[in-house]
Tab-separated table of C-alpha atoms in Angstrom:
chain	number	residue	atom	x	y	z
M	34	UNK	CA	-73.442	-24.744	27.568
M	35	UNK	CA	-76.860	-25.969	29.138
M	36	UNK	CA	-77.824	-26.035	32.669
M	37	UNK	CA	-76.581	-29.637	32.964
M	38	UNK	CA	-73.450	-29.111	31.924
M	39	UNK	CA	-73.072	-26.196	34.462
M	40	UNK	CA	-74.425	-28.382	37.175
M	41	UNK	CA	-71.821	-31.206	36.350
M	42	UNK	CA	-68.881	-28.964	36.386
M	43	UNK	CA	-69.898	-27.450	39.729
M	44	UNK	CA	-70.260	-30.878	41.351
M	45	UNK	CA	-66.948	-31.887	39.827
M	46	UNK	CA	-65.275	-28.602	41.355
M	47	UNK	CA	-62.654	-29.249	43.873
M	48	UNK	CA	-63.443	-28.647	47.484
M	49	UNK	CA	-63.212	-24.747	47.807
M	50	UNK	CA	-63.975	-22.128	50.562
M	51	UNK	CA	-67.590	-22.056	49.517
M	52	UNK	CA	-68.550	-25.881	50.075
M	53	UNK	CA	-65.938	-26.521	52.654
M	54	UNK	CA	-66.732	-26.508	56.540
M	55	UNK	CA	-65.257	-23.594	58.253
M	56	UNK	CA	-62.619	-24.574	61.133
M	57	UNK	CA	-63.341	-23.465	64.714
M	58	UNK	CA	-60.661	-20.837	64.277
M	59	UNK	CA	-62.452	-19.197	61.303
M	60	UNK	CA	-65.640	-19.089	63.167
M	61	UNK	CA	-63.935	-17.614	66.200
M	62	UNK	CA	-62.323	-14.812	63.816
M	63	UNK	CA	-65.773	-14.044	62.213
M	64	UNK	CA	-67.326	-13.650	65.599
M	65	UNK	CA	-64.475	-11.284	66.556
M	66	UNK	CA	-64.928	-9.324	63.292
M	67	UNK	CA	-68.420	-8.940	64.024
M	68	UNK	CA	-67.829	-7.768	67.769
M	69	UNK	CA	-65.350	-5.123	66.377
M	70	UNK	CA	-67.764	-3.928	63.921
M	71	UNK	CA	-70.517	-3.256	66.376
M	72	UNK	CA	-68.030	-1.905	68.890
M	73	UNK	CA	-66.798	0.623	66.569
M	74	UNK	CA	-70.339	1.604	65.759
M	75	UNK	CA	-70.964	2.076	69.299
M	76	UNK	CA	-67.810	4.383	69.809
M	77	UNK	CA	-68.835	6.090	66.531
M	78	UNK	CA	-72.030	7.032	68.213
M	79	UNK	CA	-69.921	9.818	70.024
M	80	UNK	CA	-70.101	10.482	73.618
M	81	UNK	CA	-73.969	10.326	73.855
M	82	UNK	CA	-74.035	6.547	74.121
M	83	UNK	CA	-78.113	6.811	74.495
M	84	UNK	CA	-78.239	6.841	70.649
M	85	UNK	CA	-76.745	3.430	70.412
M	86	UNK	CA	-78.841	1.874	73.510
M	87	UNK	CA	-82.138	3.266	71.573
M	88	UNK	CA	-81.872	-0.030	69.404
M	89	UNK	CA	-82.150	-2.287	72.242
M	90	UNK	CA	-85.790	-2.927	73.360
M	91	UNK	CA	-86.593	-1.868	76.975
M	92	UNK	CA	-86.903	-4.973	79.306
M	93	UNK	CA	-86.734	-3.444	82.788
M	94	UNK	CA	-88.757	-0.640	84.458
M	95	UNK	CA	-87.778	0.356	87.785
M	96	UNK	CA	-90.197	0.632	90.675
M	97	UNK	CA	-90.774	4.115	92.058
M	98	UNK	CA	-89.228	4.570	95.576
M	99	UNK	CA	-91.143	5.358	98.708
M	100	UNK	CA	-90.302	8.898	98.590
M	101	UNK	CA	-91.191	9.234	94.750
M	102	UNK	CA	-94.947	9.906	95.381
M	103	UNK	CA	-95.932	11.264	92.181
M	104	UNK	CA	-94.523	8.286	90.390
M	105	UNK	CA	-96.090	6.076	92.788
M	106	UNK	CA	-99.439	7.684	92.264
M	107	UNK	CA	-99.137	7.472	88.601
M	108	UNK	CA	-98.557	3.981	88.617
M	109	UNK	CA	-101.330	2.969	91.092
M	110	UNK	CA	-103.950	5.109	88.587
M	111	UNK	CA	-102.402	3.224	85.590
M	112	UNK	CA	-102.838	-0.154	87.305
M	113	UNK	CA	-106.436	0.728	88.252
M	114	UNK	CA	-107.097	1.927	84.676
M	115	UNK	CA	-105.626	-1.356	83.411
M	116	UNK	CA	-107.870	-3.365	85.632
M	117	UNK	CA	-110.713	-1.534	84.517
M	118	UNK	CA	-110.428	-2.271	81.199
M	119	UNK	CA	-109.607	-5.919	81.630
M	120	UNK	CA	-112.940	-5.808	83.523
M	121	UNK	CA	-114.937	-4.238	80.782
M	122	UNK	CA	-113.598	-7.199	78.454
M	123	UNK	CA	-115.258	-9.867	80.453
M	124	UNK	CA	-118.645	-11.230	80.000
M	125	UNK	CA	-121.626	-9.352	82.102
M	126	UNK	CA	-124.781	-11.067	83.119
M	127	UNK	CA	-126.771	-10.060	80.200
M	128	UNK	CA	-123.973	-11.244	77.752
M	129	UNK	CA	-123.909	-14.536	79.682
M	130	UNK	CA	-127.793	-14.841	79.246
M	131	UNK	CA	-127.527	-14.202	75.364
M	132	UNK	CA	-124.780	-16.861	74.982
M	133	UNK	CA	-126.979	-19.367	76.876
M	134	UNK	CA	-129.778	-18.663	74.576
M	135	UNK	CA	-127.725	-19.034	71.478
M	136	UNK	CA	-126.257	-22.249	72.621
M	137	UNK	CA	-129.744	-23.663	73.443
M	138	UNK	CA	-131.099	-22.480	69.931
M	139	UNK	CA	-128.173	-24.402	68.198
M	140	UNK	CA	-128.414	-27.555	70.169
M	141	UNK	CA	-127.686	-30.627	67.891
M	142	UNK	CA	-130.462	-33.452	68.117
M	143	UNK	CA	-130.642	-36.159	69.547
M	144	UNK	CA	-130.487	-35.395	73.432
M	145	UNK	CA	-128.874	-37.729	75.730
M	146	UNK	CA	-131.449	-37.926	78.561
M	147	UNK	CA	-131.804	-34.312	79.384
M	148	UNK	CA	-128.407	-33.310	78.199
M	149	UNK	CA	-128.258	-30.899	75.314
M	150	UNK	CA	-125.572	-31.539	72.977
M	151	UNK	CA	-123.811	-29.351	70.162
M	152	UNK	CA	-121.652	-30.335	67.394
M	153	UNK	CA	-118.450	-28.313	66.190
M	154	UNK	CA	-120.364	-26.877	63.112
M	155	UNK	CA	-122.886	-25.377	65.400
M	156	UNK	CA	-120.484	-24.449	67.793
M	157	UNK	CA	-118.658	-22.249	65.165
M	158	UNK	CA	-122.000	-20.640	64.240
M	159	UNK	CA	-122.657	-19.770	67.954
M	160	UNK	CA	-119.335	-18.256	68.150
M	161	UNK	CA	-119.813	-15.945	65.315
M	162	UNK	CA	-123.030	-14.699	66.705
M	163	UNK	CA	-122.024	-14.366	70.190
M	164	UNK	CA	-119.672	-11.472	69.705
M	165	UNK	CA	-116.077	-10.458	70.093
M	166	UNK	CA	-115.942	-11.130	73.807
M	167	UNK	CA	-116.963	-14.698	73.305
M	168	UNK	CA	-114.342	-15.394	70.703
M	169	UNK	CA	-111.677	-16.623	72.930
M	170	UNK	CA	-113.793	-19.567	73.972
M	171	UNK	CA	-114.987	-20.848	70.489
M	172	UNK	CA	-111.833	-22.539	69.363
M	173	UNK	CA	-110.991	-26.128	68.407
M	174	UNK	CA	-108.658	-26.318	71.313
M	175	UNK	CA	-111.733	-25.757	73.816
M	176	UNK	CA	-113.999	-27.974	71.982
M	177	UNK	CA	-111.434	-30.877	72.022
M	178	UNK	CA	-110.818	-30.204	75.548
M	179	UNK	CA	-114.496	-30.736	76.550
M	180	UNK	CA	-115.220	-33.517	74.085
M	181	UNK	CA	-115.632	-36.927	75.790
M	182	UNK	CA	-117.197	-40.184	74.066
M	183	UNK	CA	-120.010	-38.825	72.212
M	184	UNK	CA	-120.627	-40.819	68.969
M	185	UNK	CA	-121.993	-37.858	67.296
M	186	UNK	CA	-118.918	-36.060	67.746
M	187	UNK	CA	-120.834	-33.489	70.193
M	188	UNK	CA	-120.083	-31.736	73.471
M	189	UNK	CA	-122.497	-30.979	76.328
M	190	UNK	CA	-123.744	-27.335	76.225
M	191	UNK	CA	-124.074	-27.356	80.093
M	192	UNK	CA	-120.311	-28.284	80.372
M	193	UNK	CA	-119.227	-25.664	77.806
M	194	UNK	CA	-121.399	-22.884	79.519
M	195	UNK	CA	-120.036	-24.061	83.112
M	196	UNK	CA	-116.483	-23.680	81.430
M	197	UNK	CA	-117.070	-20.222	80.312
M	198	UNK	CA	-118.580	-19.191	83.708
M	199	UNK	CA	-115.645	-20.506	85.480
M	200	UNK	CA	-113.182	-18.808	83.164
M	201	UNK	CA	-115.201	-15.616	83.679
M	202	UNK	CA	-115.250	-15.997	87.509
M	203	UNK	CA	-111.644	-16.498	87.699
M	204	UNK	CA	-110.958	-13.292	85.743
M	205	UNK	CA	-113.070	-11.271	87.681
M	206	UNK	CA	-111.832	-12.805	91.125
M	207	UNK	CA	-108.117	-12.263	89.745
M	208	UNK	CA	-109.051	-8.577	89.058
M	209	UNK	CA	-110.693	-8.257	92.408
M	210	UNK	CA	-107.578	-9.672	94.385
M	211	UNK	CA	-105.323	-7.328	92.069
M	212	UNK	CA	-107.080	-4.426	93.152
M	213	UNK	CA	-105.729	-5.183	96.969
M	214	UNK	CA	-102.271	-5.931	95.424
M	215	UNK	CA	-100.551	-2.723	96.780
M	216	UNK	CA	-97.042	-3.418	95.348
M	217	UNK	CA	-98.419	-4.538	92.134
M	218	UNK	CA	-96.220	-7.435	91.983
M	219	UNK	CA	-98.730	-10.348	91.642
M	220	UNK	CA	-98.972	-11.107	95.488
M	221	UNK	CA	-100.831	-10.323	98.438
M	222	UNK	CA	-99.512	-9.317	101.981
M	223	UNK	CA	-101.184	-10.259	104.907
M	224	UNK	CA	-102.564	-6.856	105.326
M	225	UNK	CA	-103.895	-6.875	101.489
M	226	UNK	CA	-105.557	-10.227	102.277
M	227	UNK	CA	-106.937	-8.968	105.477
M	228	UNK	CA	-108.349	-5.915	103.746
M	229	UNK	CA	-109.895	-8.054	101.068
M	230	UNK	CA	-111.622	-10.271	103.404
M	231	UNK	CA	-112.913	-7.491	105.559
M	232	UNK	CA	-114.545	-5.591	102.688
M	233	UNK	CA	-115.903	-9.114	101.202
M	234	UNK	CA	-117.875	-9.786	104.647
M	235	UNK	CA	-120.892	-7.585	103.748
M	236	UNK	CA	-121.260	-9.455	100.482
M	237	UNK	CA	-121.643	-12.855	102.048
M	238	UNK	CA	-125.268	-13.551	103.252
M	239	UNK	CA	-124.028	-16.472	105.422
M	240	UNK	CA	-122.047	-13.955	107.794
M	241	UNK	CA	-125.157	-11.580	108.181
M	242	UNK	CA	-125.207	-12.945	111.684
M	243	UNK	CA	-121.642	-12.171	112.704
M	244	UNK	CA	-121.370	-8.873	115.084
M	245	UNK	CA	-118.973	-6.258	113.872
M	246	UNK	CA	-117.073	-6.635	116.894
M	247	UNK	CA	-116.241	-10.342	115.792
M	248	UNK	CA	-114.931	-9.231	112.447
M	249	UNK	CA	-111.321	-8.705	113.327
M	250	UNK	CA	-111.104	-12.331	114.807
M	251	UNK	CA	-112.909	-13.691	111.595
M	252	UNK	CA	-110.544	-12.046	109.438
M	253	UNK	CA	-107.798	-13.442	111.319
M	254	UNK	CA	-109.027	-16.718	111.174
M	255	UNK	CA	-109.513	-16.789	107.477
M	256	UNK	CA	-106.246	-15.156	106.692
M	257	UNK	CA	-104.286	-17.483	108.605
M	258	UNK	CA	-105.824	-20.547	106.761
M	259	UNK	CA	-104.703	-19.238	103.580
M	260	UNK	CA	-101.114	-18.292	104.826
M	261	UNK	CA	-100.681	-21.566	106.686
M	262	UNK	CA	-101.053	-23.756	103.383
M	263	UNK	CA	-100.034	-21.118	100.666
M	264	UNK	CA	-97.069	-19.638	102.281
M	265	UNK	CA	-95.113	-22.729	103.917
M	266	UNK	CA	-91.736	-20.639	103.948
M	267	UNK	CA	-93.472	-17.729	105.869
M	268	UNK	CA	-92.535	-15.110	103.334
M	269	UNK	CA	-95.301	-13.028	104.159
M	270	UNK	CA	-96.961	-12.964	100.994
M	271	UNK	CA	-98.840	-15.268	98.485
M	272	UNK	CA	-98.954	-15.163	94.852
M	273	UNK	CA	-102.466	-14.312	93.395
M	274	UNK	CA	-102.427	-17.384	91.109
M	275	UNK	CA	-101.826	-19.622	94.014
M	276	UNK	CA	-104.900	-18.316	95.719
M	277	UNK	CA	-107.041	-18.780	92.506
M	278	UNK	CA	-105.459	-22.115	92.188
M	279	UNK	CA	-106.484	-23.466	95.495
M	280	UNK	CA	-110.018	-24.458	96.666
M	281	UNK	CA	-109.981	-21.803	99.878
M	282	UNK	CA	-111.557	-18.984	97.877
M	283	UNK	CA	-114.327	-21.003	96.410
M	284	UNK	CA	-115.119	-22.143	100.088
M	285	UNK	CA	-115.189	-18.565	101.192
M	286	UNK	CA	-117.293	-17.256	98.184
M	287	UNK	CA	-119.680	-20.441	98.572
M	288	UNK	CA	-120.978	-18.307	101.600
M	289	UNK	CA	-122.708	-16.095	98.967
M	290	UNK	CA	-125.359	-18.729	98.739
M	291	UNK	CA	-128.368	-17.702	100.769
M	292	UNK	CA	-129.626	-21.370	101.034
M	293	UNK	CA	-126.457	-23.042	101.981
M	294	UNK	CA	-127.333	-26.175	103.774
M	295	UNK	CA	-126.392	-26.687	107.731
M	296	UNK	CA	-124.216	-29.727	106.654
M	297	UNK	CA	-122.212	-27.458	104.110
M	298	UNK	CA	-121.764	-24.696	106.827
M	299	UNK	CA	-120.313	-27.205	109.435
M	300	UNK	CA	-117.703	-28.425	106.827
M	301	UNK	CA	-116.879	-25.007	105.587
M	302	UNK	CA	-113.812	-23.493	107.339
M	303	UNK	CA	-115.039	-19.997	106.676
M	304	UNK	CA	-118.575	-20.248	107.817
M	305	UNK	CA	-120.006	-18.743	110.844
M	306	UNK	CA	-120.528	-21.744	113.062
M	307	UNK	CA	-116.894	-22.745	112.341
M	308	UNK	CA	-115.507	-19.517	113.025
M	309	UNK	CA	-117.526	-19.435	116.325
M	310	UNK	CA	-116.414	-22.810	117.209
M	311	UNK	CA	-112.686	-21.962	116.932
M	312	UNK	CA	-113.274	-18.754	118.826
M	313	UNK	CA	-114.929	-20.891	121.616
M	314	UNK	CA	-112.049	-23.331	121.723
M	315	UNK	CA	-109.407	-20.339	121.958
M	316	UNK	CA	-111.446	-19.015	124.934
M	317	UNK	CA	-111.590	-22.042	126.677
M	318	UNK	CA	-107.801	-22.670	126.499
M	319	UNK	CA	-106.777	-18.926	127.324
M	320	UNK	CA	-107.401	-19.513	131.015
M	321	UNK	CA	-105.628	-16.005	131.994
M	322	UNK	CA	-107.608	-14.222	129.215
M	323	UNK	CA	-104.694	-12.364	127.936
M	324	UNK	CA	-105.628	-12.918	124.279
M	325	UNK	CA	-102.621	-15.285	123.745
M	326	UNK	CA	-102.073	-18.981	124.257
M	327	UNK	CA	-99.009	-20.101	126.242
M	328	UNK	CA	-97.557	-23.550	125.889
M	329	UNK	CA	-99.085	-24.780	128.960
M	330	UNK	CA	-102.604	-23.544	127.797
M	331	UNK	CA	-102.019	-24.995	124.357
M	332	UNK	CA	-101.309	-28.479	125.916
M	333	UNK	CA	-104.711	-28.772	127.079
M	334	UNK	CA	-106.332	-28.644	123.603
M	335	UNK	CA	-108.688	-31.647	122.715
M	336	UNK	CA	-107.847	-34.419	125.265
M	337	UNK	CA	-104.515	-33.020	126.448
M	338	UNK	CA	-102.559	-35.658	124.653
M	339	UNK	CA	-100.155	-33.590	122.545
M	340	UNK	CA	-96.771	-34.152	123.014
M	341	UNK	CA	-94.368	-31.755	124.588
M	342	UNK	CA	-92.011	-32.140	121.836
M	343	UNK	CA	-94.613	-30.869	119.343
M	344	UNK	CA	-95.745	-27.983	121.558
M	345	UNK	CA	-91.819	-26.978	121.888
M	346	UNK	CA	-91.647	-27.242	117.938
M	347	UNK	CA	-94.604	-25.030	117.795
M	348	UNK	CA	-93.143	-22.577	120.014
M	349	UNK	CA	-89.810	-22.825	118.032
M	350	UNK	CA	-88.076	-23.592	121.657
M	351	UNK	CA	-86.893	-27.175	120.674
M	352	UNK	CA	-86.032	-28.690	117.284
M	353	UNK	CA	-85.024	-32.364	118.327
M	354	UNK	CA	-86.225	-35.264	120.040
M	355	UNK	CA	-82.840	-35.762	121.893
M	356	UNK	CA	-82.905	-39.355	121.190
M	357	UNK	CA	-86.162	-39.903	123.107
M	358	UNK	CA	-89.950	-39.890	121.666
M	359	UNK	CA	-92.257	-37.778	123.850
M	360	UNK	CA	-95.013	-40.472	122.961
M	361	UNK	CA	-92.918	-42.823	125.217
M	362	UNK	CA	-93.256	-40.270	128.260
M	363	UNK	CA	-96.921	-39.896	127.683
M	364	UNK	CA	-97.498	-43.790	127.532
M	365	UNK	CA	-95.540	-44.009	130.774
M	366	UNK	CA	-97.746	-41.527	132.396
M	367	UNK	CA	-100.894	-43.149	131.122
M	368	UNK	CA	-99.775	-46.758	132.342
M	369	UNK	CA	-99.111	-48.297	128.833
M	370	UNK	CA	-95.992	-50.160	127.974
M	371	UNK	CA	-93.454	-47.717	125.777
M	372	UNK	CA	-92.643	-48.933	122.371
M	373	UNK	CA	-89.440	-48.926	120.867
M	374	UNK	CA	-87.989	-45.929	119.000
M	375	UNK	CA	-86.370	-47.834	116.380
M	376	UNK	CA	-89.409	-49.939	115.665
M	377	UNK	CA	-91.660	-47.010	115.293
M	378	UNK	CA	-89.119	-44.937	113.142
M	379	UNK	CA	-88.614	-48.209	110.958
M	380	UNK	CA	-92.271	-48.470	110.439
M	381	UNK	CA	-92.760	-44.802	109.456
M	382	UNK	CA	-89.710	-44.961	106.821
M	383	UNK	CA	-91.793	-47.841	105.412
M	384	UNK	CA	-94.664	-46.024	104.986
M	385	UNK	CA	-93.204	-42.830	103.434
M	386	UNK	CA	-90.452	-44.549	101.445
M	387	UNK	CA	-88.333	-41.557	101.262
M	388	UNK	CA	-85.762	-40.945	98.553
M	389	UNK	CA	-82.824	-40.594	100.987
M	390	UNK	CA	-82.872	-43.648	103.224
M	391	UNK	CA	-81.523	-41.309	106.199
M	392	UNK	CA	-84.216	-38.576	106.357
M	393	UNK	CA	-87.763	-37.943	105.426
M	394	UNK	CA	-88.480	-34.530	103.402
M	395	UNK	CA	-91.718	-32.736	103.194
M	396	UNK	CA	-91.954	-33.591	99.783
M	397	UNK	CA	-91.438	-37.323	100.666
M	398	UNK	CA	-94.359	-37.005	103.154
M	399	UNK	CA	-96.518	-35.303	100.250
M	400	UNK	CA	-95.602	-37.960	97.863
M	401	UNK	CA	-96.357	-40.854	100.270
M	402	UNK	CA	-99.978	-39.696	100.968
M	403	UNK	CA	-99.057	-40.716	104.393
M	404	UNK	CA	-98.342	-37.147	106.134
M	405	UNK	CA	-101.505	-37.196	108.344
M	406	UNK	CA	-100.873	-40.721	109.773
M	407	UNK	CA	-97.121	-39.899	110.521
M	408	UNK	CA	-97.894	-36.514	111.954
M	409	UNK	CA	-100.588	-38.038	114.246
M	410	UNK	CA	-98.283	-40.848	115.368
M	411	UNK	CA	-95.698	-38.310	116.410
M	412	UNK	CA	-97.794	-35.489	118.134
M	413	UNK	CA	-100.713	-37.038	119.791
M	414	UNK	CA	-100.882	-39.996	121.917
M	415	UNK	CA	-104.560	-41.035	121.028
M	416	UNK	CA	-103.646	-40.991	117.465
M	417	UNK	CA	-100.397	-43.152	117.877
M	418	UNK	CA	-102.772	-45.582	119.800
M	419	UNK	CA	-105.135	-45.709	117.371
M	420	UNK	CA	-102.616	-46.355	114.560
M	421	UNK	CA	-100.923	-49.180	116.729
M	422	UNK	CA	-104.104	-50.911	117.530
M	423	UNK	CA	-105.763	-50.330	113.927
M	424	UNK	CA	-106.031	-54.224	113.203
M	425	UNK	CA	-107.863	-54.910	116.430
M	426	UNK	CA	-110.144	-51.858	116.024
M	427	UNK	CA	-111.037	-53.201	112.597
M	428	UNK	CA	-111.659	-56.539	113.995
M	429	UNK	CA	-113.915	-55.276	116.572
M	430	UNK	CA	-115.962	-53.260	114.125
M	431	UNK	CA	-116.529	-56.055	111.955
M	432	UNK	CA	-117.613	-58.323	114.955
M	433	UNK	CA	-120.083	-55.507	115.988
M	434	UNK	CA	-121.302	-55.373	112.531
M	435	UNK	CA	-121.871	-59.047	112.469
M	436	UNK	CA	-123.791	-58.966	115.920
M	437	UNK	CA	-126.109	-56.142	114.612
M	438	UNK	CA	-126.803	-58.335	111.649
M	439	UNK	CA	-127.655	-61.387	113.686
M	440	UNK	CA	-130.004	-59.305	115.840
């Protein structure tokens, strides 16, 4: 009997247990049989059930308790060794210079202006010569990520080198921050970040002029910037990856530039002029010189037009408006006609367009890109007046511009 006949007979065979779909009950019975089998093996392991558990991969490692000093020390030392090993895996300055030399040597003509380019074939050749530390950068994925619209299928050498530099910087910074992660859980507490910034100050030339007596205030100012934005739920800790993802650390480390312009210093929150300006404002508000600001002292900030409700909220003494806008009270004090609460509420809801028509969430404000406007309207009389009269102000600006053109 040849194979064709065998196949024909099999196809003609009535539905049997081999080609019939198993019923739900049969599947449950098989599951129970498997459970019984493994349970029996577990019982057969004897009283020492650890023998059975050895086949399960370990997935949890208990953190040492506070009184387990030796275990804590062992954990700290092992983390330090691990971070040192990771640091050695990064490209050093000499290796980066060698990488730039190789890229420049293998550039692919023609140049676009002064922009040196490299095609994929030369890109791979450089990867072979650059050494094992660079292997992670010379992949098709990285090349495709940096490729834009070059008609010769090339990428910019400068863009690629900047990409490598940025990656190396991020890893270096992560390792540096992790050294201050006392808990070893991937986040920094306030005290951890304070220690990091305090020890960073001597490495920032733009802060050379700060007196050591001012360091504590400077550190406090810098840390509060991080925690205000990166710890909105006030947990007292920030993920290291969140610190790396935001631009604050870039601004702080920008102070390494000895030739940083005056304009850049003025706009950088972490610069010496910015810190001294904040310190001066604080001293001017602190009338009793006790090192703290009362609600009354804070109310004099700026042009003293912040609403009482906002100040109450800052001090967490009042959580509602009690049906009345503080803005209305200030308008009466300054001799202006109060506006309708309902009108302002409707205008704010129209601006934000929240998912829930009855309330506005933080995410609604973020999504609307109108959070700064809404906040200014509610907490500051000047901000409210500017918004209410925005059309007239624009018209006046246009008229003034036209008058200047005529002259």
